[in-house]
mmCIF file of C-alpha atoms in Angstrom:
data_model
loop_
_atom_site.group_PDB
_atom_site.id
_atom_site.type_symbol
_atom_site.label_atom_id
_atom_site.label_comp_id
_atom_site.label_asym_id
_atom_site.label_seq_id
_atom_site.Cartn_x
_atom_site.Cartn_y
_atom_site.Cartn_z
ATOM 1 C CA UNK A 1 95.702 68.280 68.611
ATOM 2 C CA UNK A 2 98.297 65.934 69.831
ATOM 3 C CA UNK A 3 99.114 65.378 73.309
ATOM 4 C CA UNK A 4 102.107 63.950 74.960
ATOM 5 C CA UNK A 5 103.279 63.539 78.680
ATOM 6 C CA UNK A 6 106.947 63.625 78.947
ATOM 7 C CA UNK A 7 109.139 63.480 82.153
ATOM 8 C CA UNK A 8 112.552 65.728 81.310
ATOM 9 C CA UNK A 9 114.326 65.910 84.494
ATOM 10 C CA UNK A 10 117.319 67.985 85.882
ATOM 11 C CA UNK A 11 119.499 66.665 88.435
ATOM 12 C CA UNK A 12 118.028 68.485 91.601
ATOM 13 C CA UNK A 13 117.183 66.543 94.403
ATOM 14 C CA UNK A 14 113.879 65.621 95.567
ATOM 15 C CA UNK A 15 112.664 65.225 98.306
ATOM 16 C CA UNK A 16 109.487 63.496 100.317
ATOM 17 C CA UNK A 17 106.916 65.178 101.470
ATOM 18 C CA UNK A 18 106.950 63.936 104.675
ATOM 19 C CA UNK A 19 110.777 65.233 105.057
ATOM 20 C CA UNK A 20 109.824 68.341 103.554
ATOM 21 C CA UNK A 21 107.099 69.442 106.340
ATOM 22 C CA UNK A 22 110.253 68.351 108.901
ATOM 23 C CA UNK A 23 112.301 70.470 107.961
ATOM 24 C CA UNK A 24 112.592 73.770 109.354
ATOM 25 C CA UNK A 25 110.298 73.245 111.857
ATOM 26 C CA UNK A 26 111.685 75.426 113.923
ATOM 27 C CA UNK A 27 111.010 78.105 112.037
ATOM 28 C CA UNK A 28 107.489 79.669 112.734
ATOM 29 C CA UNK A 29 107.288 81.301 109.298
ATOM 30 C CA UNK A 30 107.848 78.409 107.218
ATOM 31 C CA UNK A 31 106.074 76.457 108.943
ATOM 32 C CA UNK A 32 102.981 78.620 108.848
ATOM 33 C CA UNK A 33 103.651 78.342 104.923
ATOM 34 C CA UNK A 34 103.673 74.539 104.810
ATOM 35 C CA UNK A 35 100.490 74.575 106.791
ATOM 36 C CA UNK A 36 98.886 77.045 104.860
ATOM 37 C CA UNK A 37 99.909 75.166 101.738
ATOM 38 C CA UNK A 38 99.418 71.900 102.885
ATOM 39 C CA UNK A 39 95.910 71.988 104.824
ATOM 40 C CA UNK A 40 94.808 69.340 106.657
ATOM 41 C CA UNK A 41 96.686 66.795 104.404
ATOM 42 C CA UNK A 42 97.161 63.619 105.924
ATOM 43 C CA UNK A 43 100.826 62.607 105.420
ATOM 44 C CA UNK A 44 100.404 59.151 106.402
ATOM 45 C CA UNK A 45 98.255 58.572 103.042
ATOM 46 C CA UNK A 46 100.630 60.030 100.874
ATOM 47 C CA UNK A 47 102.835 58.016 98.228
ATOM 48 C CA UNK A 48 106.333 57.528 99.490
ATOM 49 C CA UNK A 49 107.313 58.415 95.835
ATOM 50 C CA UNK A 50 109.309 61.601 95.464
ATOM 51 C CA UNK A 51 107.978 62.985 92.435
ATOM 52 C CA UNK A 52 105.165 64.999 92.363
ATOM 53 C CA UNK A 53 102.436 63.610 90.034
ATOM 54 C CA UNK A 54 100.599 66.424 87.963
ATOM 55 C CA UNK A 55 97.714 64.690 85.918
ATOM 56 C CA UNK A 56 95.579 67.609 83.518
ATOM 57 C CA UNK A 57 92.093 66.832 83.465
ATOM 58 C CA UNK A 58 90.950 69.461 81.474
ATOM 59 C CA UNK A 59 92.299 72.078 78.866
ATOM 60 C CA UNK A 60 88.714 75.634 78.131
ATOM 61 C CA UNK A 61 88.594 78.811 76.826
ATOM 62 C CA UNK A 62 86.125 81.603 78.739
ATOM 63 C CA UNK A 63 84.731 84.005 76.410
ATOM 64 C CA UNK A 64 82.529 86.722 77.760
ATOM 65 C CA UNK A 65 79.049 86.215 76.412
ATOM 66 C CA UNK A 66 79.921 83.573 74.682
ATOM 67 C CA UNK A 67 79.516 79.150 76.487
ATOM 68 C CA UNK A 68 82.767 78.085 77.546
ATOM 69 C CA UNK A 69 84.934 75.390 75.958
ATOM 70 C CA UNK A 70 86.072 73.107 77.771
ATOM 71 C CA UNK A 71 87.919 70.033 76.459
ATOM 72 C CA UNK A 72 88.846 66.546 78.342
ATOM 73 C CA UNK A 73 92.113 65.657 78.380
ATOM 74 C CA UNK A 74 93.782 63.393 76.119
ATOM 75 C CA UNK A 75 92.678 65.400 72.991
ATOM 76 C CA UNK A 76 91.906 63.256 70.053
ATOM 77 C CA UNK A 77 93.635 64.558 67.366
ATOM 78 C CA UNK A 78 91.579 65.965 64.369
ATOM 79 C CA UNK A 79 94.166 66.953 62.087
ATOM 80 C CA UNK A 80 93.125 70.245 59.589
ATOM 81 C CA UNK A 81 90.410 70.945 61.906
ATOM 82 C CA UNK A 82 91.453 74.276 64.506
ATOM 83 C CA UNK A 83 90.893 73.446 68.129
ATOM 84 C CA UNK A 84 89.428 77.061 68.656
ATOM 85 C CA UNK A 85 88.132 79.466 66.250
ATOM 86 C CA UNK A 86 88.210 82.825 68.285
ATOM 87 C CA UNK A 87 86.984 86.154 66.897
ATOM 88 C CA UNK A 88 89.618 88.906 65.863
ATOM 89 C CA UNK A 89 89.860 91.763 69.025
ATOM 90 C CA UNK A 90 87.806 89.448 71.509
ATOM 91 C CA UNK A 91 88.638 89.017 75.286
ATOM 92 C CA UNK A 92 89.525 85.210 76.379
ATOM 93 C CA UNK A 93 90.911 83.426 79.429
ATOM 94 C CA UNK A 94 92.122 79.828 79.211
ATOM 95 C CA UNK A 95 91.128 77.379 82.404
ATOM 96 C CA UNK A 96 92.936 74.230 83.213
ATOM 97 C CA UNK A 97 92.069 71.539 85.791
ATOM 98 C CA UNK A 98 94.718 69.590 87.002
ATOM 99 C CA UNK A 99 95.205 67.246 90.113
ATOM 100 C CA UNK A 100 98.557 66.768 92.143
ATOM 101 C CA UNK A 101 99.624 63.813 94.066
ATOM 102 C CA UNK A 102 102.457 61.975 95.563
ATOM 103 C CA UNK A 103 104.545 65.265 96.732
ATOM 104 C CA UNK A 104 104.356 69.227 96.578
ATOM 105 C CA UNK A 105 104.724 70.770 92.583
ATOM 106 C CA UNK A 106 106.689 73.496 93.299
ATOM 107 C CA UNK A 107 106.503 76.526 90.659
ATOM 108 C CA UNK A 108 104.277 75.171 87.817
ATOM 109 C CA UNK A 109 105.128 77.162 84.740
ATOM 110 C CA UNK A 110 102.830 77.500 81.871
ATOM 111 C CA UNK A 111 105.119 77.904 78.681
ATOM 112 C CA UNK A 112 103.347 78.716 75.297
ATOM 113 C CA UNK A 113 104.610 79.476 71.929
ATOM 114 C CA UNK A 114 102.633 79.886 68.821
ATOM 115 C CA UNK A 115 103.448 80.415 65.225
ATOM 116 C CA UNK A 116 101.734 81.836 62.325
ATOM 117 C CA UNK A 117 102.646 80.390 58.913
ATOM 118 C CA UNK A 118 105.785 78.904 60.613
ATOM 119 C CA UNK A 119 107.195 82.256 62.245
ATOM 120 C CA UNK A 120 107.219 82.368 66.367
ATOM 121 C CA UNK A 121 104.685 85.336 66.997
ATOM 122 C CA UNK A 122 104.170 84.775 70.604
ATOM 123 C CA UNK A 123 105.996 83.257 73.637
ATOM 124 C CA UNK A 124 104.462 83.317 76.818
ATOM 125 C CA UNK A 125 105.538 82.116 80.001
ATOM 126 C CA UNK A 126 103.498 82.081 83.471
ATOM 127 C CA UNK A 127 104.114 80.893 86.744
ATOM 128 C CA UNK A 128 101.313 79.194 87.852
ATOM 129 C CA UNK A 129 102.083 78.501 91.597
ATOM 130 C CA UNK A 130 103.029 76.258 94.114
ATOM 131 C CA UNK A 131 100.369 73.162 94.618
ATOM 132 C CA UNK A 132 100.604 70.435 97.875
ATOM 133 C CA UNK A 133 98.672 67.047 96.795
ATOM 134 C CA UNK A 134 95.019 66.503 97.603
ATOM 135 C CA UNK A 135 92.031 64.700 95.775
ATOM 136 C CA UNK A 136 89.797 67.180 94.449
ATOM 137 C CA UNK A 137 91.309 69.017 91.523
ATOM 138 C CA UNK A 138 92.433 72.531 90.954
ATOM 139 C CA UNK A 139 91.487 75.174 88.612
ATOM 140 C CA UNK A 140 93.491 78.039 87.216
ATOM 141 C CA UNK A 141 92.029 80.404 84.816
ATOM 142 C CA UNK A 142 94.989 82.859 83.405
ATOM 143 C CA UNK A 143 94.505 86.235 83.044
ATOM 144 C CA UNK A 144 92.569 87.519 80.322
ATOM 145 C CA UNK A 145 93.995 88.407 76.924
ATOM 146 C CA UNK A 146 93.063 90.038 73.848
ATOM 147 C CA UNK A 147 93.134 88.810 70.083
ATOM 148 C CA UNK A 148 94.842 90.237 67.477
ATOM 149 C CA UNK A 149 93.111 92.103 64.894
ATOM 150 C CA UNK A 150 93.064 92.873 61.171
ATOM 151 C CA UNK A 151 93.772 91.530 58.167
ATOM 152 C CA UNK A 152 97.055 89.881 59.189
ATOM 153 C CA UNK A 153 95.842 88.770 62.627
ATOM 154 C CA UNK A 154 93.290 86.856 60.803
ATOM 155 C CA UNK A 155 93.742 83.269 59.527
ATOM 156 C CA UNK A 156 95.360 80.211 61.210
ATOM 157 C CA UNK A 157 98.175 79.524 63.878
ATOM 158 C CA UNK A 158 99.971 76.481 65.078
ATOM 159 C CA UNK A 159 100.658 76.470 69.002
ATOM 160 C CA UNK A 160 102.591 74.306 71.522
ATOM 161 C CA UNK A 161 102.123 74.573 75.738
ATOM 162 C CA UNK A 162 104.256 72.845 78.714
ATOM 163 C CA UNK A 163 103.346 72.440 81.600
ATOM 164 C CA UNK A 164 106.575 72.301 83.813
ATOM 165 C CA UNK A 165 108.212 72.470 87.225
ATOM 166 C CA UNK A 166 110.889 74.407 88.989
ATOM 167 C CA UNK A 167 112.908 71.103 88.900
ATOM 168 C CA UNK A 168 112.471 70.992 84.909
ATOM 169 C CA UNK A 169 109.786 68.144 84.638
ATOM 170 C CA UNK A 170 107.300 68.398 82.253
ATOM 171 C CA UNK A 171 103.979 67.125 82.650
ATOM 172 C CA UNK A 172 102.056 67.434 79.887
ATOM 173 C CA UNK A 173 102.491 69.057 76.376
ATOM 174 C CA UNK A 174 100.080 70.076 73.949
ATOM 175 C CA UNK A 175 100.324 71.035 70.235
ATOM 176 C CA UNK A 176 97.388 72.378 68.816
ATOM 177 C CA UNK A 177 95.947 74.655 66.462
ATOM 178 C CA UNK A 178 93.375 77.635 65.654
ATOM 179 C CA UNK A 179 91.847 80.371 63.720
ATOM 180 C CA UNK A 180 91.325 83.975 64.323
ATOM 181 C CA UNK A 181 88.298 85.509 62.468
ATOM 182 C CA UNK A 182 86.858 88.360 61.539
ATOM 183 C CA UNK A 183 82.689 87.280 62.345
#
Protein backbone atom coordinates (compact mmCIF):
# COMPACT_ATOMS: atom_id res chain seq x y z
CA UNK A 1 0.00 0.00 0.00
CA UNK A 2 1.43 3.34 -0.73
CA UNK A 3 0.57 6.39 1.01
CA UNK A 4 0.95 9.96 0.11
CA UNK A 5 -0.17 13.35 1.72
CA UNK A 6 -0.75 15.93 -0.84
CA UNK A 7 -2.04 19.56 -0.36
CA UNK A 8 -4.18 20.48 -3.83
CA UNK A 9 -5.71 23.72 -3.11
CA UNK A 10 -8.47 25.90 -4.79
CA UNK A 11 -8.43 29.50 -4.52
CA UNK A 12 -11.12 30.01 -1.69
CA UNK A 13 -10.27 31.99 1.09
CA UNK A 14 -9.49 30.89 4.45
CA UNK A 15 -10.00 32.05 7.20
CA UNK A 16 -8.80 31.88 11.15
CA UNK A 17 -10.49 30.37 13.52
CA UNK A 18 -10.53 32.95 15.78
CA UNK A 19 -12.29 35.29 12.97
CA UNK A 20 -14.50 32.59 12.17
CA UNK A 21 -16.25 32.26 15.81
CA UNK A 22 -16.53 36.43 15.32
CA UNK A 23 -18.36 36.43 12.83
CA UNK A 24 -21.95 36.41 12.95
CA UNK A 25 -22.14 36.74 16.36
CA UNK A 26 -25.07 38.28 16.30
CA UNK A 27 -26.77 35.66 15.12
CA UNK A 28 -28.09 33.25 17.91
CA UNK A 29 -28.30 30.27 15.56
CA UNK A 30 -24.93 30.25 14.29
CA UNK A 31 -23.57 30.90 17.06
CA UNK A 32 -25.19 28.04 18.92
CA UNK A 33 -23.56 25.97 15.93
CA UNK A 34 -20.01 27.22 16.49
CA UNK A 35 -20.43 26.42 20.13
CA UNK A 36 -21.82 23.22 19.64
CA UNK A 37 -19.04 22.47 17.18
CA UNK A 38 -16.40 24.03 18.85
CA UNK A 39 -16.81 22.97 22.69
CA UNK A 40 -14.92 24.38 25.15
CA UNK A 41 -11.95 25.00 22.73
CA UNK A 42 -9.63 27.42 23.91
CA UNK A 43 -8.91 29.86 21.04
CA UNK A 44 -6.04 31.42 22.58
CA UNK A 45 -4.03 27.96 22.09
CA UNK A 46 -4.83 27.59 18.68
CA UNK A 47 -2.24 27.98 15.67
CA UNK A 48 -2.64 31.30 13.98
CA UNK A 49 -2.21 29.21 10.73
CA UNK A 50 -5.24 29.19 8.46
CA UNK A 51 -5.25 25.81 7.25
CA UNK A 52 -6.78 23.21 8.94
CA UNK A 53 -4.33 20.33 9.70
CA UNK A 54 -5.97 16.77 9.23
CA UNK A 55 -3.29 14.09 10.34
CA UNK A 56 -4.87 10.08 9.87
CA UNK A 57 -3.75 8.00 12.56
CA UNK A 58 -5.32 5.01 11.66
CA UNK A 59 -6.92 3.27 8.52
CA UNK A 60 -9.54 -0.82 10.10
CA UNK A 61 -11.97 -2.86 8.79
CA UNK A 62 -14.99 -4.19 11.39
CA UNK A 63 -16.19 -7.49 10.50
CA UNK A 64 -18.96 -8.98 12.54
CA UNK A 65 -17.61 -12.01 14.34
CA UNK A 66 -14.63 -11.67 13.02
CA UNK A 67 -11.17 -9.21 15.25
CA UNK A 68 -10.93 -5.99 13.71
CA UNK A 69 -8.09 -4.68 11.53
CA UNK A 70 -6.78 -1.94 12.26
CA UNK A 71 -3.66 -0.53 10.56
CA UNK A 72 -1.24 2.54 11.69
CA UNK A 73 -0.79 5.03 9.45
CA UNK A 74 1.95 5.41 7.13
CA UNK A 75 1.37 1.91 5.58
CA UNK A 76 4.52 0.18 4.61
CA UNK A 77 4.12 -0.91 1.36
CA UNK A 78 4.15 -4.75 0.70
CA UNK A 79 3.80 -4.90 -2.86
CA UNK A 80 1.80 -8.39 -4.28
CA UNK A 81 0.59 -8.88 -0.88
CA UNK A 82 -3.55 -7.61 -0.54
CA UNK A 83 -4.06 -5.28 2.37
CA UNK A 84 -7.43 -7.15 3.18
CA UNK A 85 -8.62 -10.44 2.17
CA UNK A 86 -12.48 -10.19 2.85
CA UNK A 87 -14.91 -13.07 2.29
CA UNK A 88 -17.36 -12.97 -0.80
CA UNK A 89 -21.19 -11.69 0.58
CA UNK A 90 -19.74 -10.59 4.11
CA UNK A 91 -20.83 -7.38 6.02
CA UNK A 92 -17.82 -4.75 6.72
CA UNK A 93 -17.45 -1.19 7.97
CA UNK A 94 -14.18 0.71 7.55
CA UNK A 95 -12.99 3.02 10.78
CA UNK A 96 -10.58 5.84 10.50
CA UNK A 97 -8.95 7.91 13.28
CA UNK A 98 -7.89 11.14 12.43
CA UNK A 99 -6.93 14.34 14.49
CA UNK A 100 -7.60 18.08 13.40
CA UNK A 101 -5.70 21.08 14.36
CA UNK A 102 -4.87 24.59 13.54
CA UNK A 103 -8.57 25.61 12.19
CA UNK A 104 -12.14 24.02 11.55
CA UNK A 105 -12.13 21.07 8.42
CA UNK A 106 -15.13 21.91 6.96
CA UNK A 107 -16.93 18.98 4.87
CA UNK A 108 -14.39 16.09 4.91
CA UNK A 109 -15.18 13.91 1.94
CA UNK A 110 -14.18 10.37 1.73
CA UNK A 111 -13.63 9.62 -2.10
CA UNK A 112 -12.94 5.91 -3.12
CA UNK A 113 -12.53 4.24 -6.37
CA UNK A 114 -11.55 0.72 -6.99
CA UNK A 115 -10.80 -1.31 -10.02
CA UNK A 116 -10.85 -4.87 -10.87
CA UNK A 117 -8.36 -6.04 -13.51
CA UNK A 118 -7.96 -2.32 -14.49
CA UNK A 119 -11.81 -1.45 -15.05
CA UNK A 120 -13.44 1.27 -12.41
CA UNK A 121 -16.13 -1.01 -10.63
CA UNK A 122 -16.89 1.24 -7.81
CA UNK A 123 -16.81 4.99 -6.94
CA UNK A 124 -17.87 6.08 -3.75
CA UNK A 125 -18.05 9.32 -2.28
CA UNK A 126 -19.08 10.30 1.49
CA UNK A 127 -19.25 13.29 3.36
CA UNK A 128 -17.79 12.76 6.44
CA UNK A 129 -18.62 16.00 8.42
CA UNK A 130 -17.58 19.08 9.73
CA UNK A 131 -14.62 18.72 12.56
CA UNK A 132 -13.33 21.99 14.97
CA UNK A 133 -9.59 21.16 16.28
CA UNK A 134 -8.99 19.47 19.61
CA UNK A 135 -6.32 16.89 20.95
CA UNK A 136 -7.88 13.68 21.32
CA UNK A 137 -8.66 12.10 17.99
CA UNK A 138 -11.81 11.25 16.18
CA UNK A 139 -13.28 8.15 14.91
CA UNK A 140 -15.63 7.56 12.03
CA UNK A 141 -16.77 4.18 11.15
CA UNK A 142 -18.84 4.35 7.62
CA UNK A 143 -21.77 2.63 7.17
CA UNK A 144 -21.74 -0.91 6.62
CA UNK A 145 -21.46 -2.53 3.21
CA UNK A 146 -21.73 -5.76 1.63
CA UNK A 147 -19.21 -7.80 -0.66
CA UNK A 148 -19.75 -8.89 -3.86
CA UNK A 149 -20.33 -12.40 -4.57
CA UNK A 150 -19.66 -15.18 -7.08
CA UNK A 151 -17.39 -16.25 -9.32
CA UNK A 152 -16.61 -12.83 -10.81
CA UNK A 153 -16.72 -10.96 -7.49
CA UNK A 154 -14.00 -13.20 -6.46
CA UNK A 155 -10.27 -12.51 -7.00
CA UNK A 156 -8.24 -9.27 -6.59
CA UNK A 157 -8.90 -5.39 -6.83
CA UNK A 158 -6.73 -2.36 -6.86
CA UNK A 159 -8.25 0.72 -4.83
CA UNK A 160 -7.39 4.42 -4.25
CA UNK A 161 -9.14 6.82 -1.22
CA UNK A 162 -8.88 10.81 -0.58
CA UNK A 163 -9.47 12.27 2.04
CA UNK A 164 -10.51 15.93 1.10
CA UNK A 165 -12.11 19.23 2.07
CA UNK A 166 -14.84 21.51 0.90
CA UNK A 167 -11.98 23.92 -0.09
CA UNK A 168 -10.35 21.01 -2.34
CA UNK A 169 -7.33 20.04 -0.03
CA UNK A 170 -6.41 16.72 0.22
CA UNK A 171 -5.02 15.22 3.16
CA UNK A 172 -4.08 12.00 2.74
CA UNK A 173 -4.33 9.39 -0.13
CA UNK A 174 -4.11 5.83 -0.09
CA UNK A 175 -3.65 3.19 -2.85
CA UNK A 176 -4.04 -0.16 -1.82
CA UNK A 177 -5.12 -3.47 -2.67
CA UNK A 178 -7.29 -6.73 -1.79
CA UNK A 179 -8.93 -9.98 -2.38
CA UNK A 180 -12.42 -11.16 -2.22
CA UNK A 181 -12.82 -14.93 -1.44
CA UNK A 182 -14.95 -17.48 -1.47
CA UNK A 183 -13.80 -19.33 2.33
Amino acid sequence: MDVMEDKFHLDSPLVPLKQQVELDKDDVSLRRWKEQLLGSLQLDAIDVNVEPEVKFLTIGMIQPGREDVTLTLPLTSTRGVPTFVLKENSIYSLKFTFTVQRNLVSGLTYVNKVWKSGILVDKTSVMIGTFAPRKEPYTHVMEEEETPSGVLARGSYTAKTKFVDDDGLCYLTINYSFQIVKN
